[in-house]
Short mmCIF file of C-alpha atoms and ligand atoms in Angstrom, two decimals:
data_model
loop_
_atom_site.label_atom_id
_atom_site.label_comp_id
_atom_site.label_asym_id
_atom_site.label_seq_id
_atom_site.Cartn_x
_atom_site.Cartn_y
_atom_site.Cartn_z
CA ASP Z 237 30.94 -15.85 -81.93
CA GLY Z 238 33.94 -17.67 -83.59
CA GLY Z 239 36.23 -16.50 -80.76
CA LEU Z 240 36.87 -17.78 -77.22
CA PRO Z 241 33.74 -18.61 -75.16
CA SER Z 242 32.79 -15.88 -72.66
CA ALA Z 243 33.31 -16.20 -68.93
CA TYR Z 244 29.45 -16.08 -68.58
CA GLU Z 245 28.95 -18.99 -71.12
CA THR Z 246 31.67 -21.10 -69.53
CA SER Z 247 30.26 -20.57 -66.03
CA VAL Z 248 26.75 -21.53 -67.21
CA ALA Z 249 28.18 -24.63 -68.94
CA LYS Z 250 30.20 -25.84 -65.95
CA LEU Z 251 27.36 -25.13 -63.53
CA SER Z 252 24.95 -27.09 -65.71
CA CYS Z 253 27.34 -30.06 -66.14
CA ASN Z 254 28.14 -30.06 -62.40
CA LEU Z 255 24.56 -30.11 -61.23
CA SER Z 256 23.24 -32.56 -63.83
CA GLY Z 257 26.23 -34.90 -63.33
CA TRP Z 258 25.72 -34.88 -59.57
CA GLU Z 259 21.89 -35.48 -59.80
CA ILE Z 260 22.25 -38.31 -62.28
CA SER Z 261 25.02 -40.14 -60.45
CA ASN Z 262 23.36 -39.69 -57.08
CA GLU Z 263 20.07 -41.06 -58.44
CA ALA Z 264 22.02 -43.97 -59.98
CA LEU Z 265 23.51 -44.74 -56.57
CA GLN Z 266 20.05 -44.64 -54.96
CA ALA Z 267 18.67 -47.02 -57.61
CA MET Z 268 21.50 -49.48 -57.11
CA GLY Z 269 21.11 -49.52 -53.33
CA GLY Z 270 23.99 -50.59 -51.16
CA TYR Z 271 26.04 -51.87 -54.10
CA GLY Z 272 26.07 -48.30 -55.59
CA TYR Z 273 27.94 -47.24 -52.55
CA SER Z 274 30.62 -49.90 -52.85
CA THR Z 275 33.99 -49.02 -54.38
CA GLU Z 276 33.52 -52.01 -56.70
CA SER Z 277 30.78 -50.10 -58.59
CA LEU Z 278 31.33 -47.54 -61.26
CA VAL Z 279 28.50 -45.45 -59.73
CA GLU Z 280 30.51 -44.91 -56.53
CA TYR Z 281 33.34 -43.55 -58.71
CA CYS Z 282 30.98 -41.28 -60.62
CA VAL Z 283 29.37 -39.88 -57.41
CA LYS Z 284 32.78 -39.04 -55.92
CA ARG Z 285 34.07 -37.54 -59.14
CA THR Z 286 31.00 -35.41 -59.83
CA ARG Z 287 30.76 -34.20 -56.25
CA GLY Z 288 34.40 -33.24 -56.28
CA TRP Z 289 34.07 -31.24 -59.45
CA MET Z 290 31.24 -29.17 -57.85
CA ILE Z 291 34.19 -27.74 -55.85
CA ALA Z 292 37.23 -28.07 -58.11
CA GLY Z 293 37.78 -25.76 -61.07
CA GLY Z 294 35.27 -23.18 -59.78
CA SER Z 295 32.78 -24.12 -57.08
CA ILE Z 296 29.05 -23.93 -57.94
CA GLU Z 297 28.66 -21.04 -55.44
CA VAL Z 298 31.37 -18.98 -57.06
CA LEU Z 299 30.03 -19.85 -60.54
CA LYS Z 300 26.56 -18.59 -59.56
CA ASN Z 301 28.23 -15.39 -58.22
CA ARG Z 302 29.93 -14.97 -61.60
CA ILE Z 303 26.75 -15.65 -63.61
CA ALA Z 304 24.85 -13.12 -61.37
CA GLU Z 305 27.46 -10.47 -62.46
CA ASP Z 306 26.29 -10.82 -66.02
CA VAL Z 307 22.64 -10.99 -65.08
CA PHE Z 308 22.76 -7.90 -63.00
CA GLY Z 309 25.41 -6.03 -65.00
CA ARG Z 310 27.62 -5.32 -61.93
CA ARG Z 311 30.53 -6.85 -60.08
CA PHE Z 312 30.16 -8.68 -56.84
CA ASN Z 313 33.03 -8.88 -54.38
CA GLN Z 314 34.02 -12.58 -54.01
CA ARG Z 315 36.09 -12.03 -50.95
CA ALA Z 316 34.88 -11.94 -47.29
CA LYS Z 317 35.05 -8.36 -45.81
C1 LIG K 182 38.47 -33.24 -56.77
C2 LIG K 182 39.24 -32.02 -56.69
C3 LIG K 182 40.28 -31.81 -57.56
C4 LIG K 182 41.12 -30.63 -57.47
N1 LIG K 182 42.12 -30.53 -58.37
C5 LIG K 182 42.89 -29.40 -58.31
C6 LIG K 182 43.95 -29.22 -59.15
O1 LIG K 182 44.25 -30.06 -60.11
N2 LIG K 182 44.75 -28.08 -59.05
C7 LIG K 182 44.48 -27.15 -58.15
O2 LIG K 182 45.17 -26.20 -58.06
N3 LIG K 182 43.45 -27.35 -57.17
C8 LIG K 182 42.72 -28.44 -57.25
N4 LIG K 182 41.61 -28.63 -56.40
C9 LIG K 182 41.36 -27.55 -55.40
C10 LIG K 182 40.24 -26.64 -55.82
O3 LIG K 182 40.64 -25.76 -56.84
C11 LIG K 182 39.78 -25.90 -54.56
O4 LIG K 182 39.26 -26.76 -53.63
C12 LIG K 182 38.69 -24.88 -55.01
O5 LIG K 182 39.22 -23.83 -55.73
C13 LIG K 182 37.95 -24.37 -53.76
O6 LIG K 182 38.78 -23.80 -52.91
P1 LIG K 182 38.90 -24.13 -51.35
O7 LIG K 182 39.00 -25.68 -51.25
O8 LIG K 182 39.96 -23.37 -50.71
O9 LIG K 182 37.45 -23.82 -50.73
P2 LIG K 182 37.02 -22.36 -50.25
O10 LIG K 182 37.38 -21.27 -51.19
O11 LIG K 182 37.58 -22.20 -48.82
O12 LIG K 182 35.43 -22.57 -50.26
C14 LIG K 182 34.80 -23.35 -49.31
C15 LIG K 182 33.30 -23.24 -49.63
O13 LIG K 182 32.85 -21.92 -49.55
C16 LIG K 182 32.29 -21.51 -50.78
N5 LIG K 182 32.62 -20.13 -51.17
C17 LIG K 182 33.86 -19.60 -51.20
N6 LIG K 182 33.84 -18.29 -51.59
C18 LIG K 182 32.55 -17.96 -51.72
C19 LIG K 182 31.83 -16.81 -52.16
N7 LIG K 182 32.48 -15.66 -52.45
N8 LIG K 182 30.43 -16.86 -52.29
C20 LIG K 182 29.81 -18.04 -51.89
N9 LIG K 182 30.37 -19.18 -51.49
C21 LIG K 182 31.77 -19.16 -51.48
C22 LIG K 182 32.83 -22.47 -51.84
O14 LIG K 182 31.91 -22.56 -52.90
C23 LIG K 182 32.96 -23.72 -51.04
O15 LIG K 182 31.72 -24.35 -51.00
C24 LIG K 182 40.79 -29.69 -56.49
C25 LIG K 182 39.74 -29.91 -55.59
C26 LIG K 182 38.93 -31.02 -55.68
C27 LIG K 182 37.77 -31.22 -54.74
#
């Protein structure tokens, strides 16, 4: 409150933006049919960008692991054994 956002809050915010951005742009592509898949359309750009940012800057899987740490109050090892 008044300071920097917590790791939990930023993880929830990025996960929410990533999932909603992907769902909306993917639905827009479907509604536009074949033209939505063309590089001429803004929708194609949005689909590619939103999908990429589900990996970049903290993938959705790793964000969920990070959120689970706050939900369960314990750390989860993010590295394969
Ligand atoms: C559009 C785009 C832009 C980028 N821009 C930059 C940039 O500007 N600077 C930069 O340094 N890098 C950038 N990257 C790279 C990005 O940071 C990495 O791709 C990202 O950190 C994931 O690492 P990785 O590709 O090695 O995948 P990996 O770590 O090999 O992951 C592969 C898959 O396994 C999943 N996974 C990994 N670990 C776990 C786990 N513990 N539990 C569950 N699932 C797991 C991941 O979620 C992913 O789906 C960019 C990537 C993209 C797609």
